[in-house]
mmCIF file of C-alpha atoms in Angstrom:
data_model
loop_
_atom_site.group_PDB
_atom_site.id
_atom_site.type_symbol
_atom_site.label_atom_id
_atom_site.label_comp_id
_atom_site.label_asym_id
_atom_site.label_seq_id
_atom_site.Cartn_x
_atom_site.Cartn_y
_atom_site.Cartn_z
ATOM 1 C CA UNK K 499 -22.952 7.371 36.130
ATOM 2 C CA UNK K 500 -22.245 6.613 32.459
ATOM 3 C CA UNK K 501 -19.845 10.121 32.546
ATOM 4 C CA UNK K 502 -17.597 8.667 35.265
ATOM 5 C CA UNK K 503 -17.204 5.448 33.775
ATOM 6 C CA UNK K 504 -15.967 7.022 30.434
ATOM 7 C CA UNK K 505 -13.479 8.992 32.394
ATOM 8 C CA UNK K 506 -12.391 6.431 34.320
ATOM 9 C CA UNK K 507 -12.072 4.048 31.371
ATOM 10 C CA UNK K 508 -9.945 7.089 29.260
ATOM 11 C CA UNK K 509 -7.655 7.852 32.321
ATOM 12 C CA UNK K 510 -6.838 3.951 32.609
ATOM 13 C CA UNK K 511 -6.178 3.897 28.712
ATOM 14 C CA UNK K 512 -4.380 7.091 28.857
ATOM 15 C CA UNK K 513 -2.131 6.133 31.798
ATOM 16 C CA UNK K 514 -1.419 3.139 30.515
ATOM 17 C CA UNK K 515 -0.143 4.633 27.488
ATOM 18 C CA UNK K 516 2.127 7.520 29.257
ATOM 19 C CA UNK K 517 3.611 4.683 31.031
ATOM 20 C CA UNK K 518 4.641 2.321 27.837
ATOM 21 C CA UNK K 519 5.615 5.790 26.449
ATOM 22 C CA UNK K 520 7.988 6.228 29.653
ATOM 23 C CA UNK K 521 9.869 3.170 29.565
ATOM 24 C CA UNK K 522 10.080 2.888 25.810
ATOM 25 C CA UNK K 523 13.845 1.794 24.887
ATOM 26 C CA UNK K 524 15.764 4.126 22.396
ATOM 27 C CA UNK K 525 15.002 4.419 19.017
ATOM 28 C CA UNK K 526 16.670 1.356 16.950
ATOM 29 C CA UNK K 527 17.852 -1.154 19.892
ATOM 30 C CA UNK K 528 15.278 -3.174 20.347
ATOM 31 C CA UNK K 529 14.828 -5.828 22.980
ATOM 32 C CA UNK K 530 15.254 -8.955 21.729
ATOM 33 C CA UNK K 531 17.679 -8.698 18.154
ATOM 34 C CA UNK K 532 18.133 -11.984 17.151
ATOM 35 C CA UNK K 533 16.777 -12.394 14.066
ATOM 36 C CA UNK K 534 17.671 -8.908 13.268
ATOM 37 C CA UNK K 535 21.306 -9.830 13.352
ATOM 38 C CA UNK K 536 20.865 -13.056 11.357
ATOM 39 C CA UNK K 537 18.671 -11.090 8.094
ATOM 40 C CA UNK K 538 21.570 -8.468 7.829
ATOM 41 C CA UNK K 539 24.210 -11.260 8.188
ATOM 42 C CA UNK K 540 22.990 -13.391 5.614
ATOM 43 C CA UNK K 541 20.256 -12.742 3.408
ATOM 44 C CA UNK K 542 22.950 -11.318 0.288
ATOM 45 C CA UNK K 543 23.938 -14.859 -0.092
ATOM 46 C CA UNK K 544 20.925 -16.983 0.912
ATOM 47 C CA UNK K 545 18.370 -14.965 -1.684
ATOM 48 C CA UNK K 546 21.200 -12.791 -3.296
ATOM 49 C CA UNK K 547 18.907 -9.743 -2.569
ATOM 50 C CA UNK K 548 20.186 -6.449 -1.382
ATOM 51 C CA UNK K 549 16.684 -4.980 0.116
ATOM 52 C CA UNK K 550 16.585 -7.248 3.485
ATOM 53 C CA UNK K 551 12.854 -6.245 3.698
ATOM 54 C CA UNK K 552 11.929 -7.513 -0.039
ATOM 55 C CA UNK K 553 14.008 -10.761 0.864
ATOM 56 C CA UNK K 554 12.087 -11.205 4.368
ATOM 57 C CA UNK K 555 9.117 -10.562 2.506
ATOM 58 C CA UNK K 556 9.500 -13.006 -0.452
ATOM 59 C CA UNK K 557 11.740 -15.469 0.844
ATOM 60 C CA UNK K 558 12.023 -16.137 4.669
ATOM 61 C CA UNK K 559 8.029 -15.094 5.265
ATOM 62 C CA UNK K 560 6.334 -15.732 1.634
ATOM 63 C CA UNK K 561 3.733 -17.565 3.544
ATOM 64 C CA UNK K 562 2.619 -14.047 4.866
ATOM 65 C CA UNK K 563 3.022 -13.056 1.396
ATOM 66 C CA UNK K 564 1.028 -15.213 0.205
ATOM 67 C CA UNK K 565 -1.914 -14.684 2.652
ATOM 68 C CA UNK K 566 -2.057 -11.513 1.973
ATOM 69 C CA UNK K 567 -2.581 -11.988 -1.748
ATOM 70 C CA UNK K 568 -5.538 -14.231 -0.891
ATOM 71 C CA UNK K 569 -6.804 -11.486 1.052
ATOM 72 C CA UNK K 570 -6.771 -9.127 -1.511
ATOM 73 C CA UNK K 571 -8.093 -11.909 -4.367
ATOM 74 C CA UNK K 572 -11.181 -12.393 -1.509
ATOM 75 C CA UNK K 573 -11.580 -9.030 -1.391
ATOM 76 C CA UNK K 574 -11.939 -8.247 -4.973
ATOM 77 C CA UNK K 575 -14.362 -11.177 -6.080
ATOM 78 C CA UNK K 576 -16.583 -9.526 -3.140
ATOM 79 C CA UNK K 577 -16.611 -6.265 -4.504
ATOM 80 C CA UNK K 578 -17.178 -7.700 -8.110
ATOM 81 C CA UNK K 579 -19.932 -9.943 -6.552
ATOM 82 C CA UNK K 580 -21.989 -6.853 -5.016
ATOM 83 C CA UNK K 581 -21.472 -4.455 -7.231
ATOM 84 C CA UNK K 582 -22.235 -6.806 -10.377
ATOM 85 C CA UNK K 583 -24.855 -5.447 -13.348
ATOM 86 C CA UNK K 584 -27.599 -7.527 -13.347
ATOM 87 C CA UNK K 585 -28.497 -8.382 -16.642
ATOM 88 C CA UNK K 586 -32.479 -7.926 -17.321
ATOM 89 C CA UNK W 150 15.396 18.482 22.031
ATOM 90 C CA UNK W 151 16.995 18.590 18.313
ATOM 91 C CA UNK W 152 15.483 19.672 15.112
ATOM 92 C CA UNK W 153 14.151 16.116 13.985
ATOM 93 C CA UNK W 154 12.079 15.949 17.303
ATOM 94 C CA UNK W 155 10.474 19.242 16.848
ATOM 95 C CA UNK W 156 9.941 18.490 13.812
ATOM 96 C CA UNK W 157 8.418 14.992 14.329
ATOM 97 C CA UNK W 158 6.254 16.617 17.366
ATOM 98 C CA UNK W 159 4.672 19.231 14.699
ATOM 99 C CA UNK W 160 3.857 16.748 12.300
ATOM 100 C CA UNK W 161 1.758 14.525 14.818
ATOM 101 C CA UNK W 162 -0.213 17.399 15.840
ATOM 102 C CA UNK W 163 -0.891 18.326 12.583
ATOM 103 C CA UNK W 164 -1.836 14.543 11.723
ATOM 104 C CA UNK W 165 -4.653 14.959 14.775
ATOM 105 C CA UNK W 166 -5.532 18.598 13.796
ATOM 106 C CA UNK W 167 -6.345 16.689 10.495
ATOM 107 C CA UNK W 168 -7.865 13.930 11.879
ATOM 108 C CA UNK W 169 -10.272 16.530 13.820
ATOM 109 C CA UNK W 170 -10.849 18.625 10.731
ATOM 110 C CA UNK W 171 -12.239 15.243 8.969
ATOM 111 C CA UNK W 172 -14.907 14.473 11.630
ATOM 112 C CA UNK W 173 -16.259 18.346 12.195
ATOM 113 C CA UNK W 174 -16.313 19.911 8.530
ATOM 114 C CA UNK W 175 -20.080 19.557 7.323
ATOM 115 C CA UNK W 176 -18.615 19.437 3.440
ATOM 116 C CA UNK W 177 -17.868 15.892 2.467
ATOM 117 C CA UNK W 178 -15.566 16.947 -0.309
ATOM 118 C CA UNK W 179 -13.257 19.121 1.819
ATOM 119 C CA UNK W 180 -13.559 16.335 4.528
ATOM 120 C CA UNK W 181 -11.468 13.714 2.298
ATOM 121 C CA UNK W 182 -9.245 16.513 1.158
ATOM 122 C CA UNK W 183 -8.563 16.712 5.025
ATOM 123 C CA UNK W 184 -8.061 13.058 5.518
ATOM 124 C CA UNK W 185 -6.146 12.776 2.347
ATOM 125 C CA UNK W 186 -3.623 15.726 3.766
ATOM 126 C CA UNK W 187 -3.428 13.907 7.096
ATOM 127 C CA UNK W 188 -2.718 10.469 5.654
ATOM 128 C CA UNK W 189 -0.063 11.773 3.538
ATOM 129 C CA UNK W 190 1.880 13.451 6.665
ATOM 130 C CA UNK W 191 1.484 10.250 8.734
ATOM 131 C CA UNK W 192 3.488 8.967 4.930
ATOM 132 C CA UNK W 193 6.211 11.732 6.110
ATOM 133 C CA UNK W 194 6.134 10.189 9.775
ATOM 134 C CA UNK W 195 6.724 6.939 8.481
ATOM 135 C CA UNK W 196 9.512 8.316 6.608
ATOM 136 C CA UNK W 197 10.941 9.959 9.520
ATOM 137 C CA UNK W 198 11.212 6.859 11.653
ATOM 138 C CA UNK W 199 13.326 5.064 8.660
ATOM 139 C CA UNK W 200 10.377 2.898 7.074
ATOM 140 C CA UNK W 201 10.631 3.911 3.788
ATOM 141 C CA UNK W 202 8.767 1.027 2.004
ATOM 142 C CA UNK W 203 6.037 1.689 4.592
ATOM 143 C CA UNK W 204 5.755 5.236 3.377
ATOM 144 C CA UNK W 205 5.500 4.507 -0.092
ATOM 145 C CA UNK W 206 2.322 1.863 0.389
ATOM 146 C CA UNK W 207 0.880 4.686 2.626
ATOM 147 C CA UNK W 208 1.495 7.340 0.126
ATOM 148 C CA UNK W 209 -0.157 5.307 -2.525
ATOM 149 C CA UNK W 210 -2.645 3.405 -0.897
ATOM 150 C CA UNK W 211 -3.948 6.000 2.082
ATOM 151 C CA UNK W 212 -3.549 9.634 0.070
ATOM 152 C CA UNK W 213 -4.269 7.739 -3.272
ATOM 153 C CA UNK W 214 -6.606 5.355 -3.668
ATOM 154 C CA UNK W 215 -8.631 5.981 -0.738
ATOM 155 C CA UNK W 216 -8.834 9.827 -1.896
ATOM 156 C CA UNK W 217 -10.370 8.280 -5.299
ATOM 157 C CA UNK W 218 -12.971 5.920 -3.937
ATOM 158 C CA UNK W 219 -14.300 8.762 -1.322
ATOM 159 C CA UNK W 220 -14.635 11.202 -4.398
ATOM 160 C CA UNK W 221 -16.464 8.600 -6.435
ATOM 161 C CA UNK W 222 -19.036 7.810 -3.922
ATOM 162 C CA UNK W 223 -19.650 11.617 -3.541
ATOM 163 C CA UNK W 224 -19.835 11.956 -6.890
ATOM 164 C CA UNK W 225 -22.805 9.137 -6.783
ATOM 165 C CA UNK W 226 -24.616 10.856 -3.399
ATOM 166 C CA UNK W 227 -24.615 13.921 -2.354
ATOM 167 C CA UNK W 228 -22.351 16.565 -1.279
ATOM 168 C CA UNK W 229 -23.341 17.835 1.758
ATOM 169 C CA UNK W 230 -24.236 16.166 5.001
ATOM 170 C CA UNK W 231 -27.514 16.190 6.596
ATOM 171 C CA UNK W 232 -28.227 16.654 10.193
ATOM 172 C CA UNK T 491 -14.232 17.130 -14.938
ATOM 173 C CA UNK T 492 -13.034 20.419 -16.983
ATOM 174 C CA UNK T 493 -10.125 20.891 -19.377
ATOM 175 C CA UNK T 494 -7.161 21.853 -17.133
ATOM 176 C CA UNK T 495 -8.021 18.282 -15.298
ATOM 177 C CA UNK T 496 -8.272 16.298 -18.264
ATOM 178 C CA UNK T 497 -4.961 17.767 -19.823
ATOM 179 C CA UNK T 498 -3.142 17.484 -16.624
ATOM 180 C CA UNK T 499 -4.027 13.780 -16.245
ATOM 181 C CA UNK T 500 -2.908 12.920 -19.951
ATOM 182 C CA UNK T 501 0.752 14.130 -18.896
ATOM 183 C CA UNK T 502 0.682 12.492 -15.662
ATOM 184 C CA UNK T 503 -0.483 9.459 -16.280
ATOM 185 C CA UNK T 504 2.269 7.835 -18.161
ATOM 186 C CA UNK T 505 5.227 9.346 -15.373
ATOM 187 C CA UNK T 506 2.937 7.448 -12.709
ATOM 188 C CA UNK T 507 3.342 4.448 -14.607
ATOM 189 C CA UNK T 508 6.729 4.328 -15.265
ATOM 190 C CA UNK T 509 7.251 5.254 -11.494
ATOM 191 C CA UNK T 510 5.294 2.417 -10.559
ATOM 192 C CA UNK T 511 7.576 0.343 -13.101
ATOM 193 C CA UNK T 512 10.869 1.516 -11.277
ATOM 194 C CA UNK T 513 9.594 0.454 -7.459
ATOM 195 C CA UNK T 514 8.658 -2.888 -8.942
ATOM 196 C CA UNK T 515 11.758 -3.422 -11.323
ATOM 197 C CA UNK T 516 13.756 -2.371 -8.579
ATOM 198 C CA UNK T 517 12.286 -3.978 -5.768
ATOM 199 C CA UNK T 518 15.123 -6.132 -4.749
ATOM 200 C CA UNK T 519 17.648 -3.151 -4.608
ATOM 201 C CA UNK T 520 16.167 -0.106 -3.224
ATOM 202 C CA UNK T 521 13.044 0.279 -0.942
ATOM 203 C CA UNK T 522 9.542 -0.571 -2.654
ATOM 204 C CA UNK T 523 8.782 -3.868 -4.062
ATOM 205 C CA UNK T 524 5.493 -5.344 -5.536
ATOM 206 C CA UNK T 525 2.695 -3.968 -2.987
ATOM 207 C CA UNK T 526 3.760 -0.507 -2.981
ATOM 208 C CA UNK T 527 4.920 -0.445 -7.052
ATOM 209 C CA UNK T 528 1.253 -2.365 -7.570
ATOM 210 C CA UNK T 529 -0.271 0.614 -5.201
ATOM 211 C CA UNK T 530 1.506 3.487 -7.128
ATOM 212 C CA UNK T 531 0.537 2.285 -10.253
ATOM 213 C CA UNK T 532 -3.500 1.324 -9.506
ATOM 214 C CA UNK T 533 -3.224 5.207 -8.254
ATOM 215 C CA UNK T 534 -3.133 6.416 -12.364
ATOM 216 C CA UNK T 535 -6.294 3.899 -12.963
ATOM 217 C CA UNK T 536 -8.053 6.139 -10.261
ATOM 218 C CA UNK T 537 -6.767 9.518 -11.481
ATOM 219 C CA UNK T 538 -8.325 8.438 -15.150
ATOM 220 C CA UNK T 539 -11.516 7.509 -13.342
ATOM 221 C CA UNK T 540 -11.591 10.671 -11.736
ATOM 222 C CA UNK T 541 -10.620 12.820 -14.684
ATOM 223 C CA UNK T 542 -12.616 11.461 -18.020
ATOM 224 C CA UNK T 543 -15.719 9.242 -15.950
ATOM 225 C CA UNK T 544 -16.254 5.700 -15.141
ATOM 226 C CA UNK T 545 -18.337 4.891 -18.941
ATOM 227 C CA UNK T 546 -15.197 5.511 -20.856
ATOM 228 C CA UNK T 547 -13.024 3.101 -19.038
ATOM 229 C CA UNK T 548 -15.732 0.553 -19.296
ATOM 230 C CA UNK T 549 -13.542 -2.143 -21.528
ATOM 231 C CA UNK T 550 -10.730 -1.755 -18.942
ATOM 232 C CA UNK T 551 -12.514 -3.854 -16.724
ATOM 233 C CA UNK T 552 -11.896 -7.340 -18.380
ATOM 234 C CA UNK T 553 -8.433 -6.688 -18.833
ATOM 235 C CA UNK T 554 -7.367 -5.972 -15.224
ATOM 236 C CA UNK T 555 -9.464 -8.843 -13.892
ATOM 237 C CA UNK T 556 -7.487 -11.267 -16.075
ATOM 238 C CA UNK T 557 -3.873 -9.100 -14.896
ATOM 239 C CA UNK T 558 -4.813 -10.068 -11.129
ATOM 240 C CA UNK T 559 -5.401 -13.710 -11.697
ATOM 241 C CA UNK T 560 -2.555 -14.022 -13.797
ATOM 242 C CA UNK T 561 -0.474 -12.096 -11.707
ATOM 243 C CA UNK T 562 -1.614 -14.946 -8.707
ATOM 244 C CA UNK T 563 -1.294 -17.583 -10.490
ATOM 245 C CA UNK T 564 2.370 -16.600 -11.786
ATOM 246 C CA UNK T 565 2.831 -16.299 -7.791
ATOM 247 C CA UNK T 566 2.260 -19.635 -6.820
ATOM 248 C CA UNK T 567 3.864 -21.577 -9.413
ATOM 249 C CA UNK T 568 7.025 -18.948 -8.628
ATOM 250 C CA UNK T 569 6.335 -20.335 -4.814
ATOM 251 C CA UNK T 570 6.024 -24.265 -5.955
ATOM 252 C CA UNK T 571 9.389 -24.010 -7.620
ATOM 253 C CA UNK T 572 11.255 -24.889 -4.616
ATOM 254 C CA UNK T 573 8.979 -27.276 -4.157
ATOM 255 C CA UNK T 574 12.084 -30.162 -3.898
ATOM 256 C CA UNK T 575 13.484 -28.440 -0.978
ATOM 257 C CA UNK T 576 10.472 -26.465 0.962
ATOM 258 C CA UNK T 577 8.021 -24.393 -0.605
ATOM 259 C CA UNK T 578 9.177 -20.833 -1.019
ATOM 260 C CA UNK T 579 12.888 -21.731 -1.388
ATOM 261 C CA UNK T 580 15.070 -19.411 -3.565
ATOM 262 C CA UNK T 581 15.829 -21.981 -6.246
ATOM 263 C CA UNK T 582 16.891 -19.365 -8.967
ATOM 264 C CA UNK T 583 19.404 -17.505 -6.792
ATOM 265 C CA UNK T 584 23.406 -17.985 -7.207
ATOM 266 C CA UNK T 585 22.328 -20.569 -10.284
ATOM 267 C CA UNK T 586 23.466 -18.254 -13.075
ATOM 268 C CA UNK T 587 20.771 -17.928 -15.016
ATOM 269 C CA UNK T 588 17.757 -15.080 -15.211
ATOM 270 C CA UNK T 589 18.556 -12.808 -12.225
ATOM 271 C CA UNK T 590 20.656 -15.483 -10.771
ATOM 272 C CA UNK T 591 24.401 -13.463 -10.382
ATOM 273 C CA UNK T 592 25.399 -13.426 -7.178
ATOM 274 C CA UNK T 593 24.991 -10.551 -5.136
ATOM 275 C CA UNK T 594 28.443 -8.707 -3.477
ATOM 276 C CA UNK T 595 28.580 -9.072 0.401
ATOM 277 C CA UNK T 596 28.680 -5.948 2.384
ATOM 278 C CA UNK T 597 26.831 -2.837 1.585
ATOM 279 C CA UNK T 598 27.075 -1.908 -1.705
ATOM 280 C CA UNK T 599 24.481 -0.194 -4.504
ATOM 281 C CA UNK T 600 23.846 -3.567 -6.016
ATOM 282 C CA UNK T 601 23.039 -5.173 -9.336
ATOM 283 C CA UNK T 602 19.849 -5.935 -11.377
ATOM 284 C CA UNK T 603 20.547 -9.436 -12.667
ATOM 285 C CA UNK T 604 20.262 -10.723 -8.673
ATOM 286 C CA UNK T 605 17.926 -11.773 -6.855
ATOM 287 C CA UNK T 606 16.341 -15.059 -7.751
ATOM 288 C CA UNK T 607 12.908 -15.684 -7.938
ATOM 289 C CA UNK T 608 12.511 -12.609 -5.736
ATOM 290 C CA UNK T 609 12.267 -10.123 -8.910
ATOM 291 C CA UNK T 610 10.034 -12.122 -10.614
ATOM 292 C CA UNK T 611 7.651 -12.358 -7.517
ATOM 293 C CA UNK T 612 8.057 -8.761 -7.322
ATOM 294 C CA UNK T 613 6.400 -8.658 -10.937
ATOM 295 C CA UNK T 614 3.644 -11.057 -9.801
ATOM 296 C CA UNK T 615 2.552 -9.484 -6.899
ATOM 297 C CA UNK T 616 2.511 -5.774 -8.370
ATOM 298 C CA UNK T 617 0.410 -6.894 -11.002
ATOM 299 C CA UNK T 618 -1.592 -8.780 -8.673
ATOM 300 C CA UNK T 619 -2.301 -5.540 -6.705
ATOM 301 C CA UNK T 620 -2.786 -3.541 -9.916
ATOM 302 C CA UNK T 621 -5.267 -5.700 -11.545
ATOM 303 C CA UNK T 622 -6.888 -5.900 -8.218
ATOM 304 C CA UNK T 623 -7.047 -1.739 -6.968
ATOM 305 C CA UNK T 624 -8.083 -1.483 -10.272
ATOM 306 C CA UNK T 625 -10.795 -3.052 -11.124
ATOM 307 C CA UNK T 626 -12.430 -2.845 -7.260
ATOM 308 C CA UNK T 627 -12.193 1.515 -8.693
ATOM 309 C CA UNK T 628 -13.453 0.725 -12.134
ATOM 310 C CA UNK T 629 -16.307 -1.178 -10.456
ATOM 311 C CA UNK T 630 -17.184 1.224 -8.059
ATOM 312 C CA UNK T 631 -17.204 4.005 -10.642
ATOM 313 C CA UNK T 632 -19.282 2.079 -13.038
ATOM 314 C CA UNK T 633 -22.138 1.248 -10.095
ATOM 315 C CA UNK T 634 -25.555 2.913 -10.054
ATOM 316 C CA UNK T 635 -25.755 3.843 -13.596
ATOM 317 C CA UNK T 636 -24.816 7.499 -14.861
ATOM 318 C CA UNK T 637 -22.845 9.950 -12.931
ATOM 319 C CA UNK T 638 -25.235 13.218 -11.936
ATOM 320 C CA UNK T 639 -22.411 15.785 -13.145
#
């Protein structure tokens, strides 16, 4: 009983993957480009940056930027919390 | 099928072979020499499909620092795993 | 670890370093920018761990604490510059001043002094990340006492 059900659940996963796979789009034109179009048209002389990622990063997303530097701040004063030497 | 495809299709069944290699070898060591091999040619993939900055935070992050932490806590334990 | 490791890591170290230096430095202009620069960097802290033992780089711990909250608090008051318009917005770029040339439309190899506050963020961050890697190895090597070999 448990066998077929893990078959049955990797054939539906499987399948389901073959067919996004299928009808992917070719590589580089994606669906729906409109923000793509407006970065490359104007980010040299809104943050006068030539690496469109950095300036998506830093400028038009720094929120996300900034998130993730709390996540990594979190993430240290846990491992500095556990991993402390007590003093005795 | 051009070069860059074959090519692409060798590296993601070498990332897998890799991936496999981690999970079965009994030595811990050579396991995250494995993983370390396999995260650096998913780095190549990345590279491939035009993300370089993507490539560069998996180079250093997955091959680097991940390699590092794994061989200190072996260092700390023990080497070989028990059934 | 043995000789050939230890020698190996004293010439490497510094050309990791000033690797991680370039990806930051030129974040703006090529790919890279503080994560991965940060990333490349905290990746010489681990080979010294790994090469000459956690007790040796005990007084390193301090310092790269300090470089991560430094580095995040040198983010924030970057991000409440443009705090008269909206918060993130590129006050320093066009103005003239540090990194504030304008950059040439079209596709081109760029120039250093561009940018805007993005450079300096760039800075920020990858010390952020290299404080932070850093000290997260330093503390795991220097947990449980002394190393068996």
């Amino acid at each position: 009983m448990r066998r077929w059900i893990v078959l049955a659940a990797f054939v539906i996963v499987a399948g389901c993957l073959l067919l996004g796979g299928a009808r992917m789009r070719p590589f580089g034109a994606p669906r729906f480009d409109l923000m793509d179009r407006y970065f490359n048209a104007w980010s040299q002389t809104e943050t006068a940056a030539n690496n469109v990622v950095t300036a998506v990063v830093f400028d038009y997303r720094g929120y996300d930027t900034l998130g993730e530097a709390t996540v990594l701040f979190t993430a240290v004063i846990g491992v500095a919390l556990i991993l402390r030497r007590l003093k005795r | 099928m051009t070069l860059l495809a074959i090519l692409q299709v060798v590296i993601l069944v070498l990332i897998v072979a890799g991936s496999i290699l981690a999970v079965w070898l009994k030595d811990l060591l050579a396991s995250v020499i494995a993983l370390a091999g396999s995260s650096l040619l998913l780095a190549l993939q990345f590279y491939l499909l035009q993300a370089p900055d993507v490539a560069i935070a998996e180079a250093g992050v997955g091959a680097a620092l991940t390699t590092a932490i794994f061989v200190l806590a072996i260092r700390k334990t023990q080497r070989k795993e028990e059934e | 670890m043995s000789v050939v490791v230890r020698t190996i890591a004293r010439i490497l170290v510094p050309v990791i370093l000033a690797f991680g230096g370039y990806v930051i430095l030129h974040g703006h202009l090529t790919p890279g920018g503080g994560f991965q620069g940060g990333a490349v960097a905290a990746s010489a802290v681990a080979l010294l761990l790994v090469a000459f033992g956690a007790p040796s780089l005990k007084k390193l711990k301090s310092p790269l604490s300090v470089l991560e909250d430094l580095g995040g608090i040198a983010f924030v008051v970057l991000a409440f510059l443009g705090i008269g318009t909206t918060f993130f917005f590129n006050l320093l770029a066009g103005s003239g001043g540090l990194f504030g040339a304008a950059s040439p439309i079209g596709p081109n190899a760029g120039f250093l002094n561009t940018g805007g506050t993005v450079p300096l963020m760039n800075w920020a961050v990858g010390f952020k990340v290299l404080g932070g890697l850093g000290a997260v190895m330093v503390l795991f090597g220097l947990f449980g006492g002394d190393d068996d070999r």
